[in-house]
Amino acid sequence: MAGAAPARADFWSDAGAKFKGVTLHGVTESTPPSNYIKDVLAPEFEKKTGIKVEIETTSWDQMYDKAIKDMEAKTGIYDMVYIEQDIIYAYLARDFLVDITKALKDDASLKAPEFDETHFTTFANYFKNKDGDLFGVPMEAFIKVYLYRKDLFDDPAVKEAFKAKTGKDLAPAKTHEEYTQIAEFFTEYGKEKGEQLWGTTAQAHTGHPASWYEFFESIAPTYGVYNWGIDANNNYAASVANGGTMNSDKSKAALKYWLHLRDIAPPESAASTWTEVGTTFAAGRAAQGLVYGENAAWIASDAEKSKVVGKVGVALPPTAPGVMEEAAAGKGYIGYYDGGAFGLPVTSKNREASLLFLQYIGQDSVQGGWAVAAPRITNTATYDDPGVMKMDAELGGYYTMLKNDGKLFAGAPPYPFHAQVREATAPIFYQILIGEVAPDEGLDKMAAAAEEELTNLGYRK
């Protein structure tokens, strides 16, 4: 009689049946992981459920502007919005998002058997409230790593020249002093050889938040300045005078280090955001640099876009004494763990259908191809996918580093005032970059501006 047992129903087609004809609208930044959702996962989901999904990919600033205005005005244009790790705390404070954990508990008919919150990496914790409920399904997660040109670092002639000039063996830097020495060497080497080669990248745009983020999330932590130098446990102090570290000696040393690197980096660095840093490295114009992991895959493997395929090495960022130990002990971090999730606005007119789509992109079975197409891992099972393991070798062990050393990196601090403090201090930071204000004086002014804004917002008492 076993042969007479009814066939198991397909969850996706059954759950989607009552939503056929519905069109979901999402907005996200135009990145490789987002484009994979638009080009691959959305069509797959429509085929399985009959629910059409239109994903709008746009610029970083437009993405935020459109999503926030929609949620503020309660117009319900978007059914899914990209939530970058650093903005989630502001969204939660304003009750913009649906509690996904609770919504699926409240309506078990919508719960996909393949969707399991426990399968996410610890990065998902950034998208949970204090009760542990999930408010965003992670769709990308990556660390900002130290990329270097293996072909240059392994070239006998280059190694000999470096040894002759510095007395040291050429190897990926462990300290800021080593990194600076390597950067200076390759910039000079490029001049001597008449090549378009510089010693480092620099995300140093003079009017875009990318430069502000590079300093506070990638450079300052390697000197032991964490959480932007703001002490949330000490009345949100930013200035040294009040117990903060935004204008500390460590912070000032970090800024001078970075400004020097900017000065010996390719000329486009003063107009570079996270995007241009990736294209600069891919063009073979830098011997080393800090590059967001989302760019690592195409830089290392896409010969149509990159001139350094097969020539890329991956290492941890250089750090000051004691910083690595603090990170290992959970008392600090060595760089930025970035990424984002898709959240469901409370203003969506299609909550149930949207919950189905969010579960679809969060299940284990779709992660392998996604991680190969774009270097992002959000589910623990993805590390063992054969395609991902093969790509890991091509990327010089990037995925292995993410798995083993991701704990040394951290996302943005849990500040609901994230955007306000950034906007209050960024204009001064840009003045530093264009030389209108000296570094030390500028950081003093930034710390004062941060505290003034925090006082106005009611955080400093």
Tab-separated table of C-alpha atoms in Angstrom:
chain	number	residue	atom	x	y	z
A	1	MET	CA	0.000	0.000	0.000
A	2	ALA	CA	3.044	2.276	0.251
A	3	GLY	CA	2.711	3.094	-3.415
A	4	ALA	CA	-0.742	4.532	-2.777
A	5	ALA	CA	0.551	7.251	-0.420
A	6	PRO	CA	-0.185	10.754	-1.738
A	7	ALA	CA	2.696	12.716	-3.197
A	8	ARG	CA	4.031	15.483	-0.967
A	9	ALA	CA	2.788	18.891	-1.968
A	10	ASP	CA	5.318	21.446	-3.160
A	11	PHE	CA	5.423	24.206	-0.545
A	12	TRP	CA	6.313	27.054	-2.904
A	13	SER	CA	3.620	26.405	-5.488
A	14	ASP	CA	1.000	25.710	-2.833
A	15	ALA	CA	1.859	28.731	-0.682
A	16	GLY	CA	2.120	30.996	-3.697
A	17	ALA	CA	-1.171	29.893	-5.266
A	18	LYS	CA	-3.316	32.501	-3.547
A	19	PHE	CA	-0.859	35.272	-4.453
A	20	LYS	CA	-0.625	34.584	-8.196
A	21	GLY	CA	-0.721	37.843	-10.096
A	22	VAL	CA	0.846	39.775	-7.206
A	23	THR	CA	3.935	41.826	-8.053
A	24	LEU	CA	6.417	42.579	-5.283
A	25	HIS	CA	8.698	45.601	-5.478
A	26	GLY	CA	12.090	45.848	-3.827
A	27	VAL	CA	14.861	48.449	-3.759
A	28	THR	CA	18.546	47.770	-3.196
A	29	GLU	CA	22.011	48.985	-4.100
A	30	SER	CA	23.404	47.886	-7.444
A	31	THR	CA	25.960	45.320	-6.255
A	32	PRO	CA	26.830	41.785	-7.422
A	33	PRO	CA	24.774	40.126	-4.632
A	34	SER	CA	21.753	42.326	-5.359
A	35	ASN	CA	22.009	41.777	-9.091
A	36	TYR	CA	21.992	38.025	-8.446
A	37	ILE	CA	18.675	38.395	-6.642
A	38	LYS	CA	17.259	40.419	-9.518
A	39	ASP	CA	18.596	38.236	-12.335
A	40	VAL	CA	18.473	34.732	-10.817
A	41	LEU	CA	16.524	34.348	-7.583
A	42	ALA	CA	13.546	36.565	-8.427
A	43	PRO	CA	12.826	34.734	-11.733
A	44	GLU	CA	13.260	31.367	-9.972
A	45	PHE	CA	10.806	32.409	-7.273
A	46	GLU	CA	8.264	33.604	-9.839
A	47	LYS	CA	8.498	30.297	-11.689
A	48	LYS	CA	7.877	28.344	-8.481
A	49	THR	CA	5.166	30.544	-6.965
A	50	GLY	CA	3.619	32.659	-9.685
A	51	ILE	CA	4.549	35.768	-7.693
A	52	LYS	CA	6.437	38.334	-9.760
A	53	VAL	CA	9.316	40.192	-8.102
A	54	GLU	CA	10.713	43.442	-9.467
A	55	ILE	CA	14.003	44.472	-7.890
A	56	GLU	CA	15.136	48.048	-8.413
A	57	THR	CA	18.926	48.347	-8.207
A	58	THR	CA	20.254	51.867	-7.819
A	59	SER	CA	23.036	53.899	-6.205
A	60	TRP	CA	23.812	53.647	-2.493
A	61	ASP	CA	22.440	57.091	-1.641
A	62	GLN	CA	19.344	56.740	-3.839
A	63	MET	CA	18.594	53.356	-2.294
A	64	TYR	CA	18.466	54.866	1.186
A	65	ASP	CA	16.566	57.938	0.075
A	66	LYS	CA	13.845	55.976	-1.703
A	67	ALA	CA	13.388	53.385	1.036
A	68	ILE	CA	13.308	55.835	3.938
A	69	LYS	CA	10.961	58.275	2.210
A	70	ASP	CA	8.598	55.428	1.345
A	71	MET	CA	8.526	54.139	4.911
A	72	GLU	CA	8.205	57.622	6.423
A	73	ALA	CA	5.328	58.596	4.125
A	74	LYS	CA	3.721	55.148	4.507
A	75	THR	CA	3.160	55.010	0.751
A	76	GLY	CA	3.849	51.279	0.545
A	77	ILE	CA	5.763	51.426	-2.723
A	78	TYR	CA	8.303	48.838	-1.598
A	79	ASP	CA	7.664	45.359	-0.243
A	80	MET	CA	11.339	44.694	0.443
A	81	VAL	CA	14.124	47.131	1.253
A	82	TYR	CA	17.841	46.578	1.552
A	83	ILE	CA	19.011	47.220	5.105
A	84	GLU	CA	22.729	47.801	5.440
A	85	GLN	CA	24.130	46.589	8.726
A	86	ASP	CA	24.848	50.095	9.960
A	87	ILE	CA	21.310	51.491	9.531
A	88	ILE	CA	19.289	48.665	11.110
A	89	TYR	CA	19.379	50.259	14.583
A	90	ALA	CA	17.775	53.458	13.290
A	91	TYR	CA	15.090	51.461	11.476
A	92	LEU	CA	14.282	49.447	14.599
A	93	ALA	CA	14.080	52.606	16.686
A	94	ARG	CA	11.496	53.986	14.233
A	95	ASP	CA	9.466	50.758	13.964
A	96	PHE	CA	9.916	50.623	10.196
A	97	LEU	CA	10.186	46.840	9.862
A	98	VAL	CA	8.068	43.725	10.295
A	99	ASP	CA	9.270	41.226	12.900
A	100	ILE	CA	9.927	38.268	10.580
A	101	THR	CA	10.309	35.719	13.382
A	102	LYS	CA	6.990	36.697	14.934
A	103	ALA	CA	5.158	36.943	11.596
A	104	LEU	CA	6.094	33.374	10.682
A	105	LYS	CA	5.086	32.114	14.117
A	106	ASP	CA	1.745	33.882	13.850
A	107	ASP	CA	0.954	32.292	10.486
A	108	ALA	CA	2.484	28.822	10.249
A	109	SER	CA	1.038	28.336	6.751
A	110	LEU	CA	3.623	30.801	5.470
A	111	LYS	CA	6.602	29.048	7.066
A	112	ALA	CA	8.780	27.364	4.454
A	113	PRO	CA	10.220	24.025	5.617
A	114	GLU	CA	13.587	24.903	4.048
A	115	PHE	CA	13.912	28.200	5.934
A	116	ASP	CA	15.689	28.028	9.290
A	117	GLU	CA	16.999	31.095	11.103
A	118	THR	CA	19.567	28.994	12.964
A	119	HIS	CA	21.340	28.272	9.675
A	120	PHE	CA	22.516	31.861	9.316
A	121	THR	CA	26.029	32.862	10.338
A	122	THR	CA	26.455	35.084	13.385
A	123	PHE	CA	26.186	38.070	11.026
A	124	ALA	CA	22.400	37.648	11.311
A	125	ASN	CA	22.653	38.832	14.917
A	126	TYR	CA	23.035	42.384	13.621
A	127	PHE	CA	19.463	42.194	12.318
A	128	LYS	CA	17.809	41.014	15.520
A	129	ASN	CA	16.197	42.922	18.355
A	130	LYS	CA	16.964	42.417	22.024
A	131	ASP	CA	14.580	39.454	22.103
A	132	GLY	CA	16.439	37.698	19.305
A	133	ASP	CA	13.729	38.172	16.681
A	134	LEU	CA	14.886	38.591	13.095
A	135	PHE	CA	13.988	41.793	11.237
A	136	GLY	CA	15.982	41.201	8.071
A	137	VAL	CA	17.022	38.144	6.060
A	138	PRO	CA	20.794	38.418	5.463
A	139	MET	CA	21.631	38.519	1.765
A	140	GLU	CA	25.275	39.578	1.781
A	141	ALA	CA	28.091	39.603	4.295
A	142	PHE	CA	31.751	40.274	3.721
A	143	ILE	CA	34.815	41.651	5.434
A	144	LYS	CA	37.087	44.409	4.195
A	145	VAL	CA	40.359	42.655	3.539
A	146	TYR	CA	43.947	43.388	2.657
A	147	LEU	CA	44.462	42.442	-0.994
A	148	TYR	CA	47.921	42.304	-2.476
A	149	ARG	CA	49.424	41.451	-5.833
A	150	LYS	CA	50.968	37.990	-5.524
A	151	ASP	CA	52.689	38.357	-8.881
A	152	LEU	CA	54.556	41.412	-7.589
A	153	PHE	CA	55.226	40.127	-4.092
A	154	ASP	CA	56.564	36.836	-5.517
A	155	ASP	CA	58.603	38.361	-8.352
A	156	PRO	CA	62.318	37.596	-7.692
A	157	ALA	CA	63.468	40.918	-9.188
A	158	VAL	CA	60.968	42.893	-7.113
A	159	LYS	CA	61.882	40.981	-3.969
A	160	GLU	CA	65.557	41.627	-4.586
A	161	ALA	CA	64.951	45.346	-5.130
A	162	PHE	CA	62.852	45.588	-1.974
A	163	LYS	CA	65.498	43.760	0.053
A	164	ALA	CA	68.220	46.028	-1.286
A	165	LYS	CA	66.251	49.142	-0.438
A	166	THR	CA	64.813	48.178	2.956
A	167	GLY	CA	66.915	45.287	4.196
A	168	LYS	CA	63.727	43.274	4.681
A	169	ASP	CA	61.999	40.415	2.897
A	170	LEU	CA	58.907	41.404	0.928
A	171	ALA	CA	55.745	39.926	2.466
A	172	PRO	CA	52.220	41.122	3.267
A	173	ALA	CA	52.420	43.721	6.033
A	174	LYS	CA	51.534	42.903	9.611
A	175	THR	CA	52.112	46.427	10.962
A	176	HIS	CA	51.368	49.939	9.739
A	177	GLU	CA	55.062	50.639	9.452
A	178	GLU	CA	55.523	47.635	7.164
A	179	TYR	CA	52.509	48.584	5.075
A	180	THR	CA	53.785	52.144	4.656
A	181	GLN	CA	57.237	50.904	3.667
A	182	ILE	CA	55.767	48.563	1.044
A	183	ALA	CA	53.474	51.303	-0.268
A	184	GLU	CA	56.323	53.785	-0.596
A	185	PHE	CA	58.498	51.195	-2.308
A	186	PHE	CA	55.949	50.277	-4.972
A	187	THR	CA	54.945	53.855	-5.696
A	188	GLU	CA	58.608	54.695	-6.268
A	189	TYR	CA	59.108	51.446	-8.198
A	190	GLY	CA	56.257	52.383	-10.527
A	191	LYS	CA	57.846	55.774	-11.205
A	192	GLU	CA	61.250	54.257	-11.868
A	193	LYS	CA	59.808	51.701	-14.285
A	194	GLY	CA	57.495	54.193	-15.965
A	195	GLU	CA	54.506	52.021	-15.048
A	196	GLN	CA	51.015	52.977	-13.912
A	197	LEU	CA	51.631	51.349	-10.539
A	198	TRP	CA	51.239	52.736	-7.037
A	199	GLY	CA	51.828	51.211	-3.618
A	200	THR	CA	48.336	51.321	-2.130
A	201	THR	CA	44.691	52.135	-2.625
A	202	ALA	CA	42.815	54.822	-0.697
A	203	GLN	CA	39.051	55.274	-0.442
A	204	ALA	CA	39.525	59.003	0.023
A	205	HIS	CA	36.720	60.815	-1.799
A	206	THR	CA	36.629	64.467	-0.699
A	207	GLY	CA	32.849	64.758	-0.654
A	208	HIS	CA	31.385	61.286	-0.220
A	209	PRO	CA	30.773	59.358	3.045
A	210	ALA	CA	32.931	56.499	1.710
A	211	SER	CA	36.068	58.302	2.927
A	212	TRP	CA	34.564	58.913	6.370
A	213	TYR	CA	33.693	55.221	6.595
A	214	GLU	CA	37.159	54.141	5.435
A	215	PHE	CA	38.735	56.042	8.283
A	216	PHE	CA	36.349	55.186	11.110
A	217	GLU	CA	35.524	51.597	10.150
A	218	SER	CA	38.731	50.380	8.500
A	219	ILE	CA	41.716	52.486	9.610
A	220	ALA	CA	40.989	53.759	13.129
A	221	PRO	CA	40.142	50.284	14.529
A	222	THR	CA	43.553	48.970	13.464
A	223	TYR	CA	45.013	51.586	15.819
A	224	GLY	CA	42.688	50.583	18.666
A	225	VAL	CA	40.029	53.278	18.166
A	226	TYR	CA	36.677	51.493	18.192
A	227	ASN	CA	33.049	52.531	17.675
A	228	TRP	CA	34.116	55.784	15.997
A	229	GLY	CA	35.818	56.841	19.237
A	230	ILE	CA	32.452	57.305	20.984
A	231	ASP	CA	32.052	55.692	24.415
A	232	ALA	CA	28.369	54.762	24.782
A	233	ASN	CA	29.000	53.687	28.377
A	234	ASN	CA	30.436	57.064	29.305
A	235	ASN	CA	27.645	59.484	28.413
A	236	TYR	CA	28.425	59.008	24.705
A	237	ALA	CA	31.694	60.873	25.039
A	238	ALA	CA	33.648	61.499	21.826
A	239	SER	CA	36.369	63.913	22.933
A	240	VAL	CA	39.366	62.905	24.991
A	241	ALA	CA	38.473	65.648	27.467
A	242	ASN	CA	35.231	63.850	28.265
A	243	GLY	CA	36.497	60.275	28.046
A	244	GLY	CA	36.127	59.517	24.338
A	245	THR	CA	38.793	58.652	21.767
A	246	MET	CA	37.668	60.312	18.512
A	247	ASN	CA	40.463	62.894	18.837
A	248	SER	CA	42.886	60.718	20.795
A	249	ASP	CA	46.572	60.356	19.992
A	250	LYS	CA	45.794	56.963	18.442
A	251	SER	CA	43.119	58.487	16.233
A	252	LYS	CA	45.405	61.311	15.145
A	253	ALA	CA	48.191	58.852	14.326
A	254	ALA	CA	45.743	56.745	12.326
A	255	LEU	CA	44.575	59.738	10.306
A	256	LYS	CA	48.094	60.890	9.470
A	257	TYR	CA	49.019	57.348	8.427
A	258	TRP	CA	46.020	57.167	6.111
A	259	LEU	CA	46.522	60.634	4.652
A	260	HIS	CA	50.099	59.714	3.780
A	261	LEU	CA	48.877	56.582	2.016
A	262	ARG	CA	46.335	58.687	0.138
A	263	ASP	CA	49.154	60.936	-1.050
A	264	ILE	CA	51.140	58.023	-2.548
A	265	ALA	CA	48.117	56.195	-3.967
A	266	PRO	CA	46.821	56.498	-7.562
A	267	PRO	CA	45.614	60.017	-8.409
A	268	GLU	CA	41.984	58.890	-8.632
A	269	SER	CA	42.012	58.101	-4.900
A	270	ALA	CA	40.814	61.593	-3.981
A	271	ALA	CA	37.626	60.787	-5.923
A	272	SER	CA	37.352	57.125	-4.958
A	273	THR	CA	34.479	55.477	-3.103
A	274	TRP	CA	34.272	51.728	-2.381
A	275	THR	CA	33.461	51.137	-6.060
A	276	GLU	CA	36.453	52.957	-7.523
A	277	VAL	CA	38.885	51.336	-5.079
A	278	GLY	CA	37.816	47.979	-6.487
A	279	THR	CA	38.249	49.081	-10.101
A	280	THR	CA	41.633	50.648	-9.312
A	281	PHE	CA	42.919	47.366	-7.887
A	282	ALA	CA	41.378	45.342	-10.726
A	283	ALA	CA	43.112	47.597	-13.242
A	284	GLY	CA	46.475	46.619	-11.761
A	285	ARG	CA	47.184	50.149	-10.560
A	286	ALA	CA	47.910	49.239	-6.921
A	287	ALA	CA	50.225	46.691	-5.335
A	288	GLN	CA	48.104	46.394	-2.196
A	289	GLY	CA	45.043	47.886	-0.563
A	290	LEU	CA	42.039	47.505	1.683
A	291	VAL	CA	39.159	46.340	-0.507
A	292	TYR	CA	35.591	45.358	0.361
A	293	GLY	CA	35.155	41.618	0.071
A	294	GLU	CA	32.137	42.033	-2.222
A	295	ASN	CA	34.625	43.018	-4.928
A	296	ALA	CA	37.119	40.236	-4.249
A	297	ALA	CA	35.485	37.575	-6.452
A	298	TRP	CA	35.312	39.542	-9.673
A	299	ILE	CA	38.737	41.100	-9.127
A	300	ALA	CA	40.289	37.660	-8.698
A	301	SER	CA	38.294	35.720	-11.271
A	302	ASP	CA	36.545	37.840	-13.932
A	303	ALA	CA	38.995	38.318	-16.797
A	304	GLU	CA	36.542	40.580	-18.619
A	305	LYS	CA	36.658	43.140	-15.817
A	306	SER	CA	39.968	42.493	-14.081
A	307	LYS	CA	43.593	42.534	-15.224
A	308	VAL	CA	44.835	40.771	-12.095
A	309	VAL	CA	42.996	37.451	-12.335
A	310	GLY	CA	45.097	34.743	-10.681
A	311	LYS	CA	47.397	37.354	-9.139
A	312	VAL	CA	45.484	38.267	-5.983
A	313	GLY	CA	46.472	37.366	-2.437
A	314	VAL	CA	44.387	37.913	0.709
A	315	ALA	CA	45.629	38.838	4.176
A	316	LEU	CA	44.382	40.421	7.400
A	317	PRO	CA	44.794	44.218	7.704
A	318	PRO	CA	47.950	45.499	9.410
A	319	THR	CA	47.430	46.471	13.045
A	320	ALA	CA	49.076	48.334	15.902
A	321	PRO	CA	50.525	46.385	18.854
A	322	GLY	CA	47.827	44.829	21.035
A	323	VAL	CA	44.934	45.362	18.611
A	324	MET	CA	44.904	41.794	17.307
A	325	GLU	CA	44.861	40.492	20.861
A	326	GLU	CA	41.976	42.802	21.789
A	327	ALA	CA	40.014	41.608	18.746
A	328	ALA	CA	40.631	37.951	19.593
A	329	ALA	CA	39.380	38.606	23.128
A	330	GLY	CA	36.242	40.323	21.849
A	331	LYS	CA	37.323	43.696	23.207
A	332	GLY	CA	37.970	45.282	19.825
A	333	TYR	CA	38.114	44.538	16.112
A	334	ILE	CA	40.500	44.925	13.194
A	335	GLY	CA	38.158	46.075	10.453
A	336	TYR	CA	34.699	46.216	9.047
A	337	TYR	CA	32.290	43.286	8.741
A	338	ASP	CA	29.846	44.690	6.241
A	339	GLY	CA	26.753	43.438	4.565
A	340	GLY	CA	23.037	43.733	4.534
A	341	ALA	CA	19.663	42.084	4.657
A	342	PHE	CA	16.301	42.360	2.980
A	343	GLY	CA	13.664	43.640	5.343
A	344	LEU	CA	9.906	43.908	5.072
A	345	PRO	CA	8.517	47.414	5.693
A	346	VAL	CA	5.429	47.563	7.894
A	347	THR	CA	3.949	49.728	5.140
A	348	SER	CA	4.069	46.909	2.549
A	349	LYS	CA	0.720	46.055	0.974
A	350	ASN	CA	1.875	42.477	0.294
A	351	ARG	CA	3.296	41.223	3.589
A	352	GLU	CA	2.449	37.538	3.192
A	353	ALA	CA	3.838	37.219	-0.341
A	354	SER	CA	6.926	39.181	0.724
A	355	LEU	CA	7.533	36.800	3.624
A	356	LEU	CA	7.592	33.946	1.134
A	357	PHE	CA	10.207	35.679	-1.000
A	358	LEU	CA	12.397	36.558	1.982
A	359	GLN	CA	12.375	32.920	3.050
A	360	TYR	CA	13.204	31.825	-0.481
A	361	ILE	CA	16.405	33.893	-0.576
A	362	GLY	CA	17.284	32.763	2.972
A	363	GLN	CA	17.184	28.987	2.428
A	364	ASP	CA	20.386	26.937	2.194
A	365	SER	CA	19.694	25.531	-1.269
A	366	VAL	CA	20.136	28.841	-3.130
A	367	GLN	CA	23.301	29.967	-1.349
A	368	GLY	CA	26.054	28.100	-3.213
A	369	GLY	CA	25.538	29.636	-6.650
A	370	TRP	CA	24.980	33.019	-5.059
A	371	ALA	CA	28.268	32.858	-3.156
A	372	VAL	CA	30.168	31.885	-6.291
A	373	ALA	CA	28.604	34.724	-8.285
A	374	ALA	CA	29.330	37.247	-5.521
A	375	PRO	CA	31.662	36.740	-2.537
A	376	ARG	CA	29.035	36.721	0.168
A	377	ILE	CA	28.199	34.059	2.712
A	378	THR	CA	25.252	34.319	5.098
A	379	ASN	CA	24.472	30.628	5.777
A	380	THR	CA	26.933	28.341	7.534
A	381	ALA	CA	26.256	25.443	5.125
A	382	THR	CA	27.582	27.517	2.228
A	383	TYR	CA	31.201	27.028	3.258
A	384	ASP	CA	30.973	23.318	2.359
A	385	ASP	CA	29.429	23.854	-1.066
A	386	PRO	CA	31.799	22.361	-3.729
A	387	GLY	CA	31.534	25.441	-5.934
A	388	VAL	CA	32.325	27.723	-3.011
A	389	MET	CA	35.311	25.603	-1.997
A	390	LYS	CA	36.651	25.832	-5.552
A	391	MET	CA	36.110	29.586	-5.611
A	392	ASP	CA	37.851	29.870	-2.233
A	393	ALA	CA	41.034	28.543	-3.840
A	394	GLU	CA	40.719	31.061	-6.688
A	395	LEU	CA	40.250	33.872	-4.174
A	396	GLY	CA	43.375	32.998	-2.240
A	397	GLY	CA	41.450	31.660	0.740
A	398	TYR	CA	39.049	34.571	1.195
A	399	TYR	CA	36.125	32.358	2.263
A	400	THR	CA	38.372	30.463	4.673
A	401	MET	CA	39.414	33.803	6.168
A	402	LEU	CA	35.770	34.866	6.455
A	403	LYS	CA	34.936	31.614	8.242
A	404	ASN	CA	37.929	31.484	10.570
A	405	ASP	CA	38.722	35.150	11.151
A	406	GLY	CA	35.384	36.857	10.600
A	407	LYS	CA	35.102	37.103	14.384
A	408	LEU	CA	37.999	39.581	14.362
A	409	PHE	CA	35.921	42.054	12.346
A	410	ALA	CA	32.809	43.960	13.424
A	411	GLY	CA	29.908	45.820	11.921
A	412	ALA	CA	29.076	49.420	12.699
A	413	PRO	CA	28.305	50.193	16.343
A	414	PRO	CA	24.617	49.890	17.371
A	415	TYR	CA	23.879	53.599	17.144
A	416	PRO	CA	20.367	54.784	16.226
A	417	PHE	CA	22.028	58.165	15.588
A	418	HIS	CA	24.402	56.720	12.995
A	419	ALA	CA	23.457	59.024	10.114
A	420	GLN	CA	23.134	62.144	12.268
A	421	VAL	CA	26.623	61.909	13.768
A	422	ARG	CA	28.130	61.036	10.392
A	423	GLU	CA	26.502	64.080	8.803
A	424	ALA	CA	27.545	66.336	11.688
A	425	THR	CA	31.200	65.359	11.404
A	426	ALA	CA	31.707	64.529	7.711
A	427	PRO	CA	31.965	68.159	6.485
A	428	ILE	CA	34.890	68.727	8.832
A	429	PHE	CA	36.454	65.473	7.654
A	430	TYR	CA	36.228	66.643	4.047
A	431	GLN	CA	37.934	69.890	5.064
A	432	ILE	CA	40.809	67.803	6.403
A	433	LEU	CA	41.019	65.878	3.135
A	434	ILE	CA	41.277	69.008	0.986
A	435	GLY	CA	43.781	70.635	3.339
A	436	GLU	CA	41.572	73.394	4.755
A	437	VAL	CA	41.962	72.059	8.296
A	438	ALA	CA	44.978	70.297	9.833
A	439	PRO	CA	44.421	66.647	10.893
A	440	ASP	CA	44.791	67.178	14.649
A	441	GLU	CA	42.643	70.307	14.684
A	442	GLY	CA	40.083	68.620	12.453
A	443	LEU	CA	39.654	65.624	14.742
A	444	ASP	CA	39.291	67.967	17.720
A	445	LYS	CA	36.507	69.766	15.848
A	446	MET	CA	34.878	66.507	14.831
A	447	ALA	CA	34.799	65.239	18.404
A	448	ALA	CA	33.225	68.503	19.548
A	449	ALA	CA	30.677	68.382	16.708
A	450	ALA	CA	29.787	64.786	17.548
A	451	GLU	CA	29.170	65.627	21.186
A	452	GLU	CA	27.106	68.675	20.257
A	453	GLU	CA	24.921	66.566	17.968
A	454	LEU	CA	24.566	63.836	20.580
A	455	THR	CA	23.534	66.453	23.110
A	456	ASN	CA	20.947	67.895	20.711
A	457	LEU	CA	19.577	64.395	20.109
A	458	GLY	CA	19.277	63.760	23.831
A	459	TYR	CA	21.939	61.058	24.174
A	460	ARG	CA	24.466	63.140	26.100
A	461	LYS	CA	23.081	64.392	29.385
